Short mmCIF file of C-alpha atoms in Angstrom, two decimals:
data_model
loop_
_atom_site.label_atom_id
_atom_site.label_comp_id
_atom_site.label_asym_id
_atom_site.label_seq_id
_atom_site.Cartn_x
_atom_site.Cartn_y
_atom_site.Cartn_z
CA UNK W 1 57.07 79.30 -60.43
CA UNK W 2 60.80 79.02 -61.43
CA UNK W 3 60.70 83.45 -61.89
CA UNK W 4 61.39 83.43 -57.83
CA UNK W 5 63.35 81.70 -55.24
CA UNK W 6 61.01 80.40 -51.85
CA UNK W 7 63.32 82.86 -50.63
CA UNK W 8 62.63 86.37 -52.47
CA UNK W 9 59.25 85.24 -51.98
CA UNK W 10 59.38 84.90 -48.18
CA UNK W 11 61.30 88.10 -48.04
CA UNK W 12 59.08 90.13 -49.45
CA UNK W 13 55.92 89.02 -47.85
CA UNK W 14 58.18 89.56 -44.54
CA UNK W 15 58.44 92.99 -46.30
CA UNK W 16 54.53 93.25 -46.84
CA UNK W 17 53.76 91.97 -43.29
CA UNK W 18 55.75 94.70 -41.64
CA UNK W 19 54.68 97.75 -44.18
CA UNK W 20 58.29 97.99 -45.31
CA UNK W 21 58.05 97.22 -48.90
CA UNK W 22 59.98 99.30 -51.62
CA UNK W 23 58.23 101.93 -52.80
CA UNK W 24 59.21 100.67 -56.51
CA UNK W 25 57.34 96.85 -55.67
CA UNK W 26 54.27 96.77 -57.85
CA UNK W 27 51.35 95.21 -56.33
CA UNK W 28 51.75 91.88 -59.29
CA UNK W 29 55.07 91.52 -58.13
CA UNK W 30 53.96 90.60 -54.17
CA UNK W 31 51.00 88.57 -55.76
CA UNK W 32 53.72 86.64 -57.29
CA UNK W 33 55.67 86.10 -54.53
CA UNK W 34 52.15 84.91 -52.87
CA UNK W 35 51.95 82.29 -55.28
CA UNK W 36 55.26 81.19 -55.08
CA UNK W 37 55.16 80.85 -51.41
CA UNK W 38 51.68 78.98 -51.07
CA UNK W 39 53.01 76.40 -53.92
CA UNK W 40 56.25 75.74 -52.06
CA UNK W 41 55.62 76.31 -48.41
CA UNK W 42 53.40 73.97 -45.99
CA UNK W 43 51.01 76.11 -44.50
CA UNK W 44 50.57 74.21 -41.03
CA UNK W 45 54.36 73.70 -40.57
CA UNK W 46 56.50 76.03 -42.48
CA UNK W 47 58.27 73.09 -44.09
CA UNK W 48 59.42 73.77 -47.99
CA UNK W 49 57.57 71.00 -49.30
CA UNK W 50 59.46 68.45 -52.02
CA UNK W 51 59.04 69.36 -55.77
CA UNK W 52 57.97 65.57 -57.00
CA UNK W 53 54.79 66.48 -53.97
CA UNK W 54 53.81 69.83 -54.33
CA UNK W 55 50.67 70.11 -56.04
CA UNK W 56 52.47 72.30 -58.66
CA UNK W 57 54.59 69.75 -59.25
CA UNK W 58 52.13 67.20 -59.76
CA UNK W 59 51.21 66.84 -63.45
CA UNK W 60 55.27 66.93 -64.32
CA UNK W 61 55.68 63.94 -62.02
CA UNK W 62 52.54 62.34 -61.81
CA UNK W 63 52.13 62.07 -66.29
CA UNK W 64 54.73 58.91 -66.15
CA UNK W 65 52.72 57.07 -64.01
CA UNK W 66 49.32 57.95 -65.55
CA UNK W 67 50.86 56.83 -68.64
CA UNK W 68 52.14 53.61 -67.32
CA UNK W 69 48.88 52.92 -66.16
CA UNK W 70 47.20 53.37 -69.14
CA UNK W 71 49.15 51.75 -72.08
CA UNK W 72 47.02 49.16 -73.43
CA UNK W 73 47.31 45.36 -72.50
CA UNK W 74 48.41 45.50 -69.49
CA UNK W 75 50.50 42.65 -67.97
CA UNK W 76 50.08 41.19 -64.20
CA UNK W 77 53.62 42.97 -63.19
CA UNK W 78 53.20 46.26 -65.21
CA UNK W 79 49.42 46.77 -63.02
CA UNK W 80 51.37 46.12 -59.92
CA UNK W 81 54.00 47.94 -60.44
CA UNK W 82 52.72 51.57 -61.71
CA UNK W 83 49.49 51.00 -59.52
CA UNK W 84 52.38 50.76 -56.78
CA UNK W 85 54.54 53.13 -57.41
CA UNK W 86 51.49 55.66 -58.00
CA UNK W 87 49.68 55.10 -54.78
CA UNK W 88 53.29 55.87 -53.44
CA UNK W 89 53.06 58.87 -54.91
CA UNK W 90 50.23 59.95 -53.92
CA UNK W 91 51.31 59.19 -50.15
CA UNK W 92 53.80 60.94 -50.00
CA UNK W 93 51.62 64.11 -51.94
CA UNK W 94 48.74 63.34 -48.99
CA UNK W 95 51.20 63.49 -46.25
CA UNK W 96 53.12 66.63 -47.84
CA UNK W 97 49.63 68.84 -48.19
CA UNK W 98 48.03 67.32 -45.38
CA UNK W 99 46.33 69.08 -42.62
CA UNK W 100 49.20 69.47 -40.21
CA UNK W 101 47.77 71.38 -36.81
CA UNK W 102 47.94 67.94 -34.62
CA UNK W 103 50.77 65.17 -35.01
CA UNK W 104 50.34 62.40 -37.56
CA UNK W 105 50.63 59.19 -36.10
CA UNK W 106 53.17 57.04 -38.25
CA UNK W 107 50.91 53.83 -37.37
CA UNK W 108 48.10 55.71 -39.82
CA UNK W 109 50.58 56.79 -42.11
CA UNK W 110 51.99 52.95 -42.52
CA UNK W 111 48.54 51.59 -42.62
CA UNK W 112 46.73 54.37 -45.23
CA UNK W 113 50.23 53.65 -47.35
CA UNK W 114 49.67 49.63 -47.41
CA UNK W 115 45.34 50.21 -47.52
CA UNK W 116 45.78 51.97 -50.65
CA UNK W 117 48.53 49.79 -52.67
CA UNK W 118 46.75 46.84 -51.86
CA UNK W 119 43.17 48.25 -52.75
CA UNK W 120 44.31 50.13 -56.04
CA UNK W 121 45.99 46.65 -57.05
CA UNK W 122 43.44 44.04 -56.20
CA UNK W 123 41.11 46.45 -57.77
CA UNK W 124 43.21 46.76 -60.73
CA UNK W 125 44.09 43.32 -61.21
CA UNK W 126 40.50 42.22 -60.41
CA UNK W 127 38.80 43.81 -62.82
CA UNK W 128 41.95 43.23 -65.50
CA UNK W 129 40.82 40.08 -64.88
CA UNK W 130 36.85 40.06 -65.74
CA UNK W 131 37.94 41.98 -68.57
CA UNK W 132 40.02 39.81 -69.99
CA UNK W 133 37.59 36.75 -69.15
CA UNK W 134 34.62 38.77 -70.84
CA UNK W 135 33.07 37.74 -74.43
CA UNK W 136 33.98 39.93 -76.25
CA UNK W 137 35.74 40.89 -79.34
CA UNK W 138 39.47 41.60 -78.47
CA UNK W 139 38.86 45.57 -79.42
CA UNK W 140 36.40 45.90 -77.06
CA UNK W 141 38.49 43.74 -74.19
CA UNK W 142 41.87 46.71 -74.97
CA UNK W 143 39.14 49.87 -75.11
CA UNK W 144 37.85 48.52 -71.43
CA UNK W 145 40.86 47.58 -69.88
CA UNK W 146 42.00 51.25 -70.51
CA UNK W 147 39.43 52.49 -68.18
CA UNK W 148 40.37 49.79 -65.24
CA UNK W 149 43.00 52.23 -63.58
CA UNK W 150 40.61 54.84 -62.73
CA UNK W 151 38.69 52.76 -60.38
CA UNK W 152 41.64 51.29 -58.44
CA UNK W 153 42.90 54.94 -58.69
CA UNK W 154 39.79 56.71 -56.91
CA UNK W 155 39.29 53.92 -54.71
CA UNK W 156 42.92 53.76 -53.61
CA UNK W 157 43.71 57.29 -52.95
CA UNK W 158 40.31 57.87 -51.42
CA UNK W 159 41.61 55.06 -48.91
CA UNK W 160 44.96 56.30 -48.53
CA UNK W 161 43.80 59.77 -47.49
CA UNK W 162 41.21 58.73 -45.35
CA UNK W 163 43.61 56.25 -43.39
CA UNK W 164 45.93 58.35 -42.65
CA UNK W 165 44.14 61.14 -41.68
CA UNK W 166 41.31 58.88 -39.41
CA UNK W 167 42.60 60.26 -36.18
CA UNK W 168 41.88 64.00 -36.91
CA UNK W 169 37.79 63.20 -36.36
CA UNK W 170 38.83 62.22 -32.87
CA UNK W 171 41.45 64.67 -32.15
CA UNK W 172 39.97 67.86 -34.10
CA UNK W 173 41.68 69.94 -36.65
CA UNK W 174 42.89 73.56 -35.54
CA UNK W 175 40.30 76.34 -36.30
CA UNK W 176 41.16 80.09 -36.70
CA UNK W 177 39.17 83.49 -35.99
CA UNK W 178 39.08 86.27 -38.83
CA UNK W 179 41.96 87.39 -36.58
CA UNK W 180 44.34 84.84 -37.27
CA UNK W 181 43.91 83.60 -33.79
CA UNK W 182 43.70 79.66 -32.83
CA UNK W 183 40.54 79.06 -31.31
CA UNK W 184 40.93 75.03 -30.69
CA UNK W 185 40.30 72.14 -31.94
CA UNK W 186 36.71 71.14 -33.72
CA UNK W 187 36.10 67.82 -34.53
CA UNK W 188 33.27 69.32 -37.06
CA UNK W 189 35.87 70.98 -39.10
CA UNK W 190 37.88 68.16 -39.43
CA UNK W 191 34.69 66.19 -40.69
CA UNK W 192 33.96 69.09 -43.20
CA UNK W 193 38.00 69.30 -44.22
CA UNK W 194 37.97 65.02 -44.68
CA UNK W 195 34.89 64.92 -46.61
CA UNK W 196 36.03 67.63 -48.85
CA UNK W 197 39.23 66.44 -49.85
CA UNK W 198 37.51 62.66 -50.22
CA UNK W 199 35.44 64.08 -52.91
CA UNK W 200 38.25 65.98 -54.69
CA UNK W 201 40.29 62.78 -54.47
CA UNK W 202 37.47 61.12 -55.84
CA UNK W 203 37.18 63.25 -58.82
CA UNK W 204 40.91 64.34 -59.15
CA UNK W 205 41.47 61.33 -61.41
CA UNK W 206 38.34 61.34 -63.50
CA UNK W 207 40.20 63.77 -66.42
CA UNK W 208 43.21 62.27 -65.83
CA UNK W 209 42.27 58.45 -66.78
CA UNK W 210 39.31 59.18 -68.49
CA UNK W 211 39.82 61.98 -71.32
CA UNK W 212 43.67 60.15 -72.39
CA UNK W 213 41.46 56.69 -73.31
CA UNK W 214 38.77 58.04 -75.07
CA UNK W 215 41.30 61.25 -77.29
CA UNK W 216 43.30 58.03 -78.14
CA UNK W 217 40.74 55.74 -79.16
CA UNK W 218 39.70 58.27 -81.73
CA UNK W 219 43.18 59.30 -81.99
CA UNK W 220 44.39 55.76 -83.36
CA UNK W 221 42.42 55.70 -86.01
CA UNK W 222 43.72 58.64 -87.83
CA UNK W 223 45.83 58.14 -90.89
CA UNK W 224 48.82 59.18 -89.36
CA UNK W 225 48.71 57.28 -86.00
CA UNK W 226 47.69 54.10 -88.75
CA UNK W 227 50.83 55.38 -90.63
CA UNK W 228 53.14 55.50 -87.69
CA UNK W 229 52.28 54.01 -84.89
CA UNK W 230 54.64 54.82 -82.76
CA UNK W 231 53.63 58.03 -82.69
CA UNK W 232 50.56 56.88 -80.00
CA UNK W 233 53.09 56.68 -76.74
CA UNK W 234 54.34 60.60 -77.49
CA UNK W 235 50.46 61.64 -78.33
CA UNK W 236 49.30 59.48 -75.38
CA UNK W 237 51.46 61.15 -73.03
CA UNK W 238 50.58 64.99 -74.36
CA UNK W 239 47.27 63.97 -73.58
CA UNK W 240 47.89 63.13 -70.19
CA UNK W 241 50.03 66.47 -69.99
CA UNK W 242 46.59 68.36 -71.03
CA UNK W 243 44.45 67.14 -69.00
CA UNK W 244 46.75 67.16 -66.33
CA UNK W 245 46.68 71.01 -66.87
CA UNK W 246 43.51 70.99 -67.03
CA UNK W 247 41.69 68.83 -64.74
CA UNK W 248 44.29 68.96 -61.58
CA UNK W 249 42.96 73.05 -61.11
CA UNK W 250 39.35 71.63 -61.23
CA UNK W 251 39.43 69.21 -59.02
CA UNK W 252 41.96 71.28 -56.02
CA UNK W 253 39.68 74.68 -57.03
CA UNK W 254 35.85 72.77 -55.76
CA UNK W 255 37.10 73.24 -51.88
CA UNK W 256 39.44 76.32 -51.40
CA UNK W 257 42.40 74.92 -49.05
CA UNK W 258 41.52 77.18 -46.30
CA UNK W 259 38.09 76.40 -45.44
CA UNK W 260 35.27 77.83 -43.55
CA UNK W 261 33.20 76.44 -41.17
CA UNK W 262 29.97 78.42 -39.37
CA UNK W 263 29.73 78.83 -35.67
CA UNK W 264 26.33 77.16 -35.38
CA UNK W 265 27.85 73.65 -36.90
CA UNK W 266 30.53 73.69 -34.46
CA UNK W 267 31.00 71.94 -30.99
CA UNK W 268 29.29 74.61 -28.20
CA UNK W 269 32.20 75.94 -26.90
CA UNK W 270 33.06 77.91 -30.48
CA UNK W 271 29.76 78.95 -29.91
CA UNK W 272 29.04 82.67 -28.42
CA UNK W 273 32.93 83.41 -28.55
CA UNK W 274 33.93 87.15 -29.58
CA UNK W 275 36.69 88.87 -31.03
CA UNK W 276 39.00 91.27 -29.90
CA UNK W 277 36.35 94.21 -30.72
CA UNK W 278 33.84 92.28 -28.68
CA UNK W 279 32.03 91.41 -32.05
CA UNK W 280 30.77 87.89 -32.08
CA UNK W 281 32.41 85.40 -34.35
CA UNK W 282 30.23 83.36 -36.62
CA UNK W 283 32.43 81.77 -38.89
CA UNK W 284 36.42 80.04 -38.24
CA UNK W 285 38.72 78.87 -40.60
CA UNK W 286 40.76 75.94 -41.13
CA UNK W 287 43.52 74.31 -43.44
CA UNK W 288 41.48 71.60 -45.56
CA UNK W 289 44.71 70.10 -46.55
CA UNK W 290 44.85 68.99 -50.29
#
């Protein structure tokens, strides 16, 4: 989205808003500007979200790491560190598109932040460790030890988001009417938002750790990679690129980011409430955060 500034984009769906758009705007031009607004701008708050945290920005920032994590033989420091510095990234990525209708407590934010670095490296080094301890022939010890960071990764960011975001089930998350209009709080739509984004965190890393391994294990063993090896780190890293491009919009497009949430499987008071036209609501919206 580098075609339009946050704020072209905010002007003219100020413009659409109040039916004073140019008669000259096509109707691709205010999708655009759409776009450009619901990659940059924090839906809850308003805040211009950070480029390194946007989810737009995430496979430009987020390849380095996935790369660091999985060149082959990995030392004791080089786990801890990228398994670090990732879960730091994603942190600050979970706090950036969270759900943002009540206050964040920094207590959770501290404590999801220092759940998920430790789990993703005790995972990490853990099972570096069996593999490297395991009988068999030093091929087979590289191929699996290739495949340790997506455990540590899924577990770790899984634990990250659900720390931090533990108090909405007892506070409630924000629901809306098809009006736009703020309805409450529902502690059932905050359950429906958290388990949704645990099972896209879940899966978010699958392509990302998964397809690089297995494109460079038959990669390697093509006669140019044999010829010049030091080719693998650029391929390696195009990988990552791809399936960055390709996996990240799978994994955020399973759960929309606003979700919905039917009357019936809400608390009773969002139950029997009408709209403005006295027509009874049956279904409220919410931001699932990403």
């Amino acid at each position: 989205f580098f075609d339009m500034s946050i704020e072209k984009s905010r002007g003219i769906l100020q413009q659409h808003k109040t039916h004073s758009l140019p008669p000259t705007m096509s109707e691709d031009t205010v999708w655009r500007a759409k776009q450009v607004y619901d990659a940059m701008v924090h839906p809850d708050t308003g805040d211009i979200i950070p480029p390194p945290f946007r989810m737009s920005g995430f496979a430009v920032f987020g390849t380095p790491l996935i790369v660091g994590m999985l060149l082959p033989n990995p030392t004791l420091f080089r786990t801890i560190f990228f398994q670090s510095i990732n879960q730091t990234h994603n942190a600050a990525v979970n706090y950036s598109n969270r759900n943002a209708s009540q206050p964040t407590a920094m207590k959770d934010l501290v404590t999801g932040y220092i759940g998920a670095v430790l789990s993703s490296v005790s995972i990490a080094v853990g099972l570096n460790q069996l593999v490297a301890r395991a009988n068999v022939s030093a091929a087979t010890r590289t191929m699996l030890s290739r495949f340790v960071p997506f455990p540590a990764v899924a577990t770790a960011s899984s634990c990250n988001m659900l720390l931090m975001r533990r108090s909405e089930l007892s506070t409630g998350i924000s629901v809306h009417d098809s009006e736009g209009v703020v309805r409450g709080e529902s502690k059932a739509a905050a359950k429906s938002a958290i388990l949704q984004t645990l099972v896209t965190r879940v899966i978010l890393p699958a392509p990302l750790l998964i397809i690089p391994p297995v494109a460079m294990m038959l990669v390697n063993k093509t006669p140019l990679l044999k010829r010049f090896p030091r080719l693998a780190l650029p391929v390696e890293s195009l990988v990552c690129v791809a399936a960055f491009v390709f996996g990240l919009p799978f994994a955020i497009s399973m759960f929309p980011q606003v979700g919905t949430i039917s009357a019936k499987d809400m608390e009773p008071e969002f139950q029997g409430l009408t709209d403005s036209n006295g027509q009874p609501i049956e279904k409220f919206s919410f931001n699932k955060g990403l």
